[in-house]
Coordinates of C-alpha atoms and ligand atoms in Angstrom, one line a residue:
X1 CA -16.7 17.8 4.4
X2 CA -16.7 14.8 6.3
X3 CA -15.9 11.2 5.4
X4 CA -16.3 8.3 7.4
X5 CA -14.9 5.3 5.8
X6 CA -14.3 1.5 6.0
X7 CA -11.6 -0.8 4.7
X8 CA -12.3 -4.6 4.9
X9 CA -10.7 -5.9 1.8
X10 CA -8.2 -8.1 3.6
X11 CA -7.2 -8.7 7.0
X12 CA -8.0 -5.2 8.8
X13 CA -11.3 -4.3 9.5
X14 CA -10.6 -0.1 9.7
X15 CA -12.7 3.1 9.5
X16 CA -11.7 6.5 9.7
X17 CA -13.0 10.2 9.4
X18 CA -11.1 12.5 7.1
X19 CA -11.8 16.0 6.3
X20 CA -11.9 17.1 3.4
X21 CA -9.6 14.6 2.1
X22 CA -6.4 16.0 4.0
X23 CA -7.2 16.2 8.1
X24 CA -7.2 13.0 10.0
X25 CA -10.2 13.7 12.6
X26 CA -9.9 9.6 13.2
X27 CA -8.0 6.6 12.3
X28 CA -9.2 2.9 13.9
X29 CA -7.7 -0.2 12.5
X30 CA -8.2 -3.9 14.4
X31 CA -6.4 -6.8 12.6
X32 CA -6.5 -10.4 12.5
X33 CA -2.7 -10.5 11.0
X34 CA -2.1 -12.5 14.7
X35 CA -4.8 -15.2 14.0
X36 CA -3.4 -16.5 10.5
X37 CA 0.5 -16.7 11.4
X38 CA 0.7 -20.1 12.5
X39 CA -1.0 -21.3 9.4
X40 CA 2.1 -19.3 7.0
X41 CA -0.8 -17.5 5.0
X42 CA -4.2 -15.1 5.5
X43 CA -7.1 -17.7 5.9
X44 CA -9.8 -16.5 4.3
X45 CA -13.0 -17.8 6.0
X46 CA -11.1 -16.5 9.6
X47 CA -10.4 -13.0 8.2
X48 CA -14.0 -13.0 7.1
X49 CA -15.3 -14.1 10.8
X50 CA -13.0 -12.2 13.0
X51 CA -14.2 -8.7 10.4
X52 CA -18.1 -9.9 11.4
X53 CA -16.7 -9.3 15.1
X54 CA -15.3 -6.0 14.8
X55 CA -16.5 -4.0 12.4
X56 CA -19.5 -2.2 14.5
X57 CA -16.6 -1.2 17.6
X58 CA -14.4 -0.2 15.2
X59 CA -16.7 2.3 13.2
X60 CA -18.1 3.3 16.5
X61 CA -15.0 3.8 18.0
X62 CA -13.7 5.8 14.7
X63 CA -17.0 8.3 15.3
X64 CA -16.2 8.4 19.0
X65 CA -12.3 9.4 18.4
X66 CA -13.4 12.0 15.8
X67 CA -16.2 13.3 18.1
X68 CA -18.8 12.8 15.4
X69 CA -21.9 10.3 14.7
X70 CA -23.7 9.0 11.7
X71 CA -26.3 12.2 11.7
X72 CA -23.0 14.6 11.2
X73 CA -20.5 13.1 8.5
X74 CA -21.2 14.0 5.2
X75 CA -21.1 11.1 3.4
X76 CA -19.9 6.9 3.7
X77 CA -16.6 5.3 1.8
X78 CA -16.6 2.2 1.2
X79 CA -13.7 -0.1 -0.5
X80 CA -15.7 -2.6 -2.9
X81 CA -12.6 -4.4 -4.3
X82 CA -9.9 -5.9 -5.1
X83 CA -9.9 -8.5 -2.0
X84 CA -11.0 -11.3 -0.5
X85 CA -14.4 -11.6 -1.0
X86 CA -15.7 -12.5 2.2
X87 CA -13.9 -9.6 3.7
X88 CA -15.2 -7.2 1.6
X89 CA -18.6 -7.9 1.8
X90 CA -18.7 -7.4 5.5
X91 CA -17.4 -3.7 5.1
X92 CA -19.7 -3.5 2.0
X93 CA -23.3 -4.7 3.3
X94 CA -22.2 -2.9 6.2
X95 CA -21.8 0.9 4.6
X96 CA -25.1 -0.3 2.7
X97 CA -27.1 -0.5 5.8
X98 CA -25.3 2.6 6.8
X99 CA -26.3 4.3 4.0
X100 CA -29.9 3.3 3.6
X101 CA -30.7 4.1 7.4
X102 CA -28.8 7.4 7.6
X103 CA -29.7 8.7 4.0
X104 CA -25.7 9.6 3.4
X105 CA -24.4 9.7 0.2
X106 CA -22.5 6.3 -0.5
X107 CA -19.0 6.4 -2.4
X108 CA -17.7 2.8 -3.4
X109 CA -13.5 2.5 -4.0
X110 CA -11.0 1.1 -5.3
X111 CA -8.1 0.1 -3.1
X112 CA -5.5 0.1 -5.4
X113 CA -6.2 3.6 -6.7
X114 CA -7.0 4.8 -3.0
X115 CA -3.2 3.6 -2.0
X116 CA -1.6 7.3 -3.5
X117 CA -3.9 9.3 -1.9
X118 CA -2.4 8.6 1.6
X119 CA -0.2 10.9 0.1
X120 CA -2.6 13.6 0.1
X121 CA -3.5 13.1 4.0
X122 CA -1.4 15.9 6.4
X123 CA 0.1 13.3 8.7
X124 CA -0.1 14.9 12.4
X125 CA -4.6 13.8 13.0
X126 CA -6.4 17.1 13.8
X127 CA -4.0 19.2 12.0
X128 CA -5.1 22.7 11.3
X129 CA -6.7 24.3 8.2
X130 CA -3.7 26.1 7.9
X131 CA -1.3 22.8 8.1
X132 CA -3.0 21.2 5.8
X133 CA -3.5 23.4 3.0
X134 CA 0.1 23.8 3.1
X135 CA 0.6 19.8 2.8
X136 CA -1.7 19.9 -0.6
X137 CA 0.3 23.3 -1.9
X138 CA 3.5 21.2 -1.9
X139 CA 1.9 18.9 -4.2
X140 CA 2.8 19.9 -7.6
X141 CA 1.4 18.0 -11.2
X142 CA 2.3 16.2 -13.3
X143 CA 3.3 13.0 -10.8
X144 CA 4.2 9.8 -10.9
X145 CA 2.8 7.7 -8.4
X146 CA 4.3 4.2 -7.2
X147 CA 1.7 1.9 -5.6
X148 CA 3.5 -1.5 -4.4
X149 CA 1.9 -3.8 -2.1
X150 CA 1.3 -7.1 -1.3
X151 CA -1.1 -7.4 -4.4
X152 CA -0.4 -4.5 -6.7
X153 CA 3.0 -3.0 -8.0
X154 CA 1.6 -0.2 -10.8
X155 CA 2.5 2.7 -11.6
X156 CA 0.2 5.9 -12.8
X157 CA 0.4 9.9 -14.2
X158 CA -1.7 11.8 -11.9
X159 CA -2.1 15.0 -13.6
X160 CA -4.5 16.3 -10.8
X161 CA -6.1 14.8 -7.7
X162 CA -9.0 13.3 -10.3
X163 CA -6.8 12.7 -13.4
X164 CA -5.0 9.1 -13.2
X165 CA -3.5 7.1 -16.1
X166 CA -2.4 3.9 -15.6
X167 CA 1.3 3.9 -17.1
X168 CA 2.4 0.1 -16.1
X169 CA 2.2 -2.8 -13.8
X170 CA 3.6 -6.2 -12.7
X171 CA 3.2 -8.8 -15.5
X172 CA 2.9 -11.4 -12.7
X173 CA 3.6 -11.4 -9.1
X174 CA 3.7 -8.4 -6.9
X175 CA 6.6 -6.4 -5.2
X176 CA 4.7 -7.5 -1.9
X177 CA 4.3 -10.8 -2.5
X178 CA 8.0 -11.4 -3.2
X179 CA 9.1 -10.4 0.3
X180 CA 6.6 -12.0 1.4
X181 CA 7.8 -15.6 -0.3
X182 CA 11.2 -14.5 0.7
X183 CA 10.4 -14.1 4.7
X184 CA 8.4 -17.7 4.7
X185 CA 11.7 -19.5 2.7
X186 CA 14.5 -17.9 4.8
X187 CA 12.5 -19.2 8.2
X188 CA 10.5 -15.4 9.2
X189 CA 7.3 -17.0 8.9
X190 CA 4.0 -14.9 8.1
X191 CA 6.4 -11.5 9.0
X192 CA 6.7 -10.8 5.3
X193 CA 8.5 -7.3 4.3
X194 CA 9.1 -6.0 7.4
X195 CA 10.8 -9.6 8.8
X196 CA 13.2 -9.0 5.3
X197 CA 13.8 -5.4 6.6
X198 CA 14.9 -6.4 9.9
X199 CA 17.1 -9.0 9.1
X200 CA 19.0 -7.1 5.7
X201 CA 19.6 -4.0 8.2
X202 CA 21.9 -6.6 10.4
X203 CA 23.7 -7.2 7.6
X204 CA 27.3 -6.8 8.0
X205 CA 29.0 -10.1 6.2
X206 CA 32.1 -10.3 5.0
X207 CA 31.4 -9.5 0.6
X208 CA 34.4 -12.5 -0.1
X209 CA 32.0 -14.8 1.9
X210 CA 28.8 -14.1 0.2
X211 CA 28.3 -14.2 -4.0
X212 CA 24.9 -14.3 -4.4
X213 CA 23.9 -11.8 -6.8
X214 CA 20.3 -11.8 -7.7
X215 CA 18.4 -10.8 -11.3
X216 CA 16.6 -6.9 -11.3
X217 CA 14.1 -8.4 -13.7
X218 CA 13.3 -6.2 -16.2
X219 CA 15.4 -3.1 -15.1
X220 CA 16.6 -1.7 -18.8
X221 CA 14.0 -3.2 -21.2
X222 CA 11.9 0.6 -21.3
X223 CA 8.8 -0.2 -20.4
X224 CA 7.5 0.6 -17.3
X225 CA 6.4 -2.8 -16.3
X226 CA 7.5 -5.4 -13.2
X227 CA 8.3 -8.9 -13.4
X228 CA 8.9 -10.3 -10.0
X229 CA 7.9 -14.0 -10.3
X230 CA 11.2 -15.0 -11.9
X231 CA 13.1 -13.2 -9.5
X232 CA 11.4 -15.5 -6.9
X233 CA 12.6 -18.5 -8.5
X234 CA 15.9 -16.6 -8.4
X235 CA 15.5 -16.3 -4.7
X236 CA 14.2 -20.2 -4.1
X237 CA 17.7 -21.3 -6.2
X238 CA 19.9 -19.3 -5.2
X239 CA 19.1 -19.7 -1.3
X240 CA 19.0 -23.2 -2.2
X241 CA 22.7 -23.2 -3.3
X242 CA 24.1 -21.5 0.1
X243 CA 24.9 -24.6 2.3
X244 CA 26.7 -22.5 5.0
X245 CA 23.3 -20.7 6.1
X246 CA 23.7 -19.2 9.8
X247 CA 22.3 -16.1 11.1
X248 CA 24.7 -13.7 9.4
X249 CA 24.4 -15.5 5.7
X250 CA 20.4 -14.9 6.0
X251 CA 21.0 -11.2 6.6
X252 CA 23.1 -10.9 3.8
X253 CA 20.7 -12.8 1.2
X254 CA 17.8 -10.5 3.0
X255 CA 19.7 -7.5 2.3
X256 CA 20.5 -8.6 -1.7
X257 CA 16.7 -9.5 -1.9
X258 CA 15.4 -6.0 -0.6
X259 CA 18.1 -4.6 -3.0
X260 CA 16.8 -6.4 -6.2
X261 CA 13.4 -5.9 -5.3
X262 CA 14.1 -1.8 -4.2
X263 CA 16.3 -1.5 -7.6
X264 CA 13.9 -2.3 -10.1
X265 CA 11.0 -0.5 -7.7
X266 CA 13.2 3.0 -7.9
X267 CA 14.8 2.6 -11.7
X268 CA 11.2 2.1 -13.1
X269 CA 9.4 4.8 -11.0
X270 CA 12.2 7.1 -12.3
X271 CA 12.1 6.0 -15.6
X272 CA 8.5 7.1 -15.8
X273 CA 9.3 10.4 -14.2
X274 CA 11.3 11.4 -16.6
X275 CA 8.8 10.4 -19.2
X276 CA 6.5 12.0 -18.0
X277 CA 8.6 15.3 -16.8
X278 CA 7.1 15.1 -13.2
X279 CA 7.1 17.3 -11.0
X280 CA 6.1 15.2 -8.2
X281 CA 6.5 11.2 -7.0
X282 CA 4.3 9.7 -5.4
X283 CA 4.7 6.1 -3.3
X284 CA 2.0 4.0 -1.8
X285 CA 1.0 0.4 -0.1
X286 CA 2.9 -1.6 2.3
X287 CA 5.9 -1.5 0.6
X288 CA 6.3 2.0 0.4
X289 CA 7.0 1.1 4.4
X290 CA 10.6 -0.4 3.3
X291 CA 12.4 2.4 4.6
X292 CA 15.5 0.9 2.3
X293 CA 12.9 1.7 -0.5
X294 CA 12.3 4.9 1.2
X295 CA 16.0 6.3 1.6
X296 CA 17.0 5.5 -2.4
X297 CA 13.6 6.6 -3.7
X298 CA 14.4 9.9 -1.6
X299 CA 18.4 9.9 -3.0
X300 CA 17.3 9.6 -6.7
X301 CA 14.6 12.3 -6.5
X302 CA 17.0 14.6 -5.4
X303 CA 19.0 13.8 -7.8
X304 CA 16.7 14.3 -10.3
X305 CA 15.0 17.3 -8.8
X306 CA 11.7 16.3 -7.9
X307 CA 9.5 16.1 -5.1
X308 CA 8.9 13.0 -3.4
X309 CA 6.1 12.6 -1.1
X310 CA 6.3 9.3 1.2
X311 CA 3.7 8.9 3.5
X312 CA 4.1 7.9 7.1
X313 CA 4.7 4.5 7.5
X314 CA 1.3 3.9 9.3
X315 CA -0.5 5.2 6.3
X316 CA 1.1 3.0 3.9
X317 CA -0.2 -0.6 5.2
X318 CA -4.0 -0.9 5.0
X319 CA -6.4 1.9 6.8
X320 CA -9.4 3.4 5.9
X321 CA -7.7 7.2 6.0
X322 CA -6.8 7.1 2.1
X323 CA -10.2 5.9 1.3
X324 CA -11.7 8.7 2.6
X325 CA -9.3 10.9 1.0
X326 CA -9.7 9.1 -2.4
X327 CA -13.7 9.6 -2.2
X328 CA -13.2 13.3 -1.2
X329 CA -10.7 14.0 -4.0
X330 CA -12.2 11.5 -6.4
X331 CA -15.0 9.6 -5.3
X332 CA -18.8 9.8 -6.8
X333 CA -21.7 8.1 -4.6
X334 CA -24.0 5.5 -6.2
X335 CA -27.4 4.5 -5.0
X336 CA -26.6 1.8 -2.4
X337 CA -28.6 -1.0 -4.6
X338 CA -25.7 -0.7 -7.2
X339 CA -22.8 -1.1 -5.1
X340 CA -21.2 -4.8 -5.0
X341 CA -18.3 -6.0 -3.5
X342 CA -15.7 -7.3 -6.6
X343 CA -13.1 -9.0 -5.7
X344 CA -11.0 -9.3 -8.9
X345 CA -11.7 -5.0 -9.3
X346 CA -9.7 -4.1 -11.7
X347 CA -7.3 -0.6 -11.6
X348 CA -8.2 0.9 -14.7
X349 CA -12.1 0.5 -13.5
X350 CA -12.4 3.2 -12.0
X351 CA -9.9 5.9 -14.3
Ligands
LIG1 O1 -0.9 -2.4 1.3 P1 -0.8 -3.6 2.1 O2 -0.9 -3.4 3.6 O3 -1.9 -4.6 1.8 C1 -2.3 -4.9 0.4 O4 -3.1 -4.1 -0.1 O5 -1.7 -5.8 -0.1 O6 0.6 -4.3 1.7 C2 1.0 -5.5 2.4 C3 2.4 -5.8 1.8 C4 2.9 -7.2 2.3 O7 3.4 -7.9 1.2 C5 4.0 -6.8 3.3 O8 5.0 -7.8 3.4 C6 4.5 -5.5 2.7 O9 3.4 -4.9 2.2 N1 5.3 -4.7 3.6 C7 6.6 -4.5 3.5 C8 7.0 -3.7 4.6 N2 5.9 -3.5 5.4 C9 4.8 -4.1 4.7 N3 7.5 -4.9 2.6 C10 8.8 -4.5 2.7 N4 9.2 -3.8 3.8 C11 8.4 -3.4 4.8 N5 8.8 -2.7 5.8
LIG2 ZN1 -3.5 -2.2 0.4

């Protein structure tokens, strides 16, 4: 089975075709991340505008790579929340017309819950039926699946590809959004995570010169939700108290930050494994693109014994691949009268 789908909730416009939920036949994505740097933030209204621009190309060149058309997919996915809501109704009034002049079945998503299933996707695109099928036998259930990104950090028990219970969540402030705060205060600008990633790896100060030590909010209370709101204040303070700041100092507060942040992200996602007794982890969202996060994620699975699956790190930021995995796996279509775009969508909608 064939899904074409289209992701708009943000600042990518992307479509893809995925078969049957695992092979990458296509994977487009055009961005406008460029366009709202010098303003320190995603502006809305451009997002919105530059999406209106490139959303036809970039579904026609996502049925071009994948040497399909509209007549020959079997059915549209469409993301119909959370987001911005100008963004998302370009992608959504767009897979309605889709749907009503094609006849396809339509299957509306939620992002959040789409995030894990990039973990589902057998990374090389055309991979065999062999290939594949081996990437879903690995996957053993129970699982506990981390999704943390720029508005999300939840975690869930997927106790098969359709079963998901929402286990916990941030009480405030995402994962995301705190290296994103951090990057704009220590001078990276709009680069976010992956400006805070660059910067901690150069980090090779002396430990007498640097004392910062940063709160892991929440760490042992035993619940298995996040709290990263005061740890920005934390981060506004304590950078505030540093009055030698030089190149070398901002790698070293980069490198505590993505440790704070990467602690809290691995204790609680193992805390809920054990819980649970999974078999499998799962993590998911731009985050999961930390590859600090990555390596201790991967040392404490191994030291507890489970699997870990980690998508690639170009199916962890937004793309339309996991939503077509999610409707395959997941999904139901709705008549296309009854889907809306909702930009405050909540994660247990959908459960
Ligand atoms: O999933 P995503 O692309 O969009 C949302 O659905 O939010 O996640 C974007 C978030 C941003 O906060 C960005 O700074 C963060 O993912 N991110 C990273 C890295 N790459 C992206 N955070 C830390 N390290 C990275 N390498
Ligand atoms: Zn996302």
């Amino acid at each position: 089975m064939n899904i074409l789908a289209i992701e708009s909730s943000c600042d990518e416009t992307a479509a893809a075709v995925v078969e049957d939920g695992v092979t990458i036949r296509s994977n487009v994505i055009a961005s406008s991340a460029a366009m709202h740097a010098k303003y320190g933030g995603i502006v809305p209204e451009v997002a919105a505008r530059e999406q209106l621009k490139v959303i036809i190309p970039t579904i026609d060149e996502a049925l071009k790579q994948a040497k399909t058309d509209f007549a020959s997919v079997d059915a549209i996915a469409i993301t119909v929340g959370p987001g911005l809501i100008g963004s998302l109704l370009i992608g959504v009034e767009t897979a309605k017309t889709i749907a009503l002049t094609t006849g396809k079945p339509l299957i509306p998503v939620n992002h959040v819950l789409a995030h894990m299933y990039a973990n589902f996707v057998q990374n090389e695109q055309n991979s065999s039926r062999a290939q594949s099928r081996d990437h879903i036998g690995k996957i053993e259930f129970p699982a506990i699946s981390l999704v943390v990104s720029g508005g999300h950090t939840e975690l869930f028990l997927m106790e098969s590809p359709k079963k998901i219970t929402w286990l916990g969540g941030t009480l405030d402030d995402a994962a995301g959004e705190a290296f994103d705060k951090t990057a704009r205060l220590l001078g990276f600008e709009n680069r976010g995570g992956p400006a805070i990633q660059e910067s901690a790896a150069r980090f090779q100060l002396d430990k007498s010169r640097f004392k910062t030590k940063l709160p892991r909010p929440l760490l042992h209370d035993g619940s298995l939700n996040f709290s990263f709101s005061g740890l920005k204040t934390a981060i506004w303070r304590e950078w505030n108290k540093i009055s030698d700041i030089d190149e070398e100092m901002t790698s070293a507060f980069a490198y505590e930050v993505q440790e704070a942040i990467t602690d809290v992200l691995v204790a609680k996602t193992m805390h809920a494994a054990q819980k649970y007794a999974a078999k499998s982890i799962f993590i998911s969202g731009g985050v999961a693109a930390n590859l600090r996060l990555r390596e201790k994620m991967q040392d404490a699975a191994e030291k507890k014994s489970v699997k870990l699956f980690i998508p690639p790190i170009s199916l962890c930021t937004d793309n339309a691949v996991y939503i077509a995995s999610y409707a395959f796996f997941r999904g139901a279509s709705a008549d296309w009268h009854t889907i809306t775009a909702v930009p405050n969508l909540s994660v247990e909608i959908y459960l």
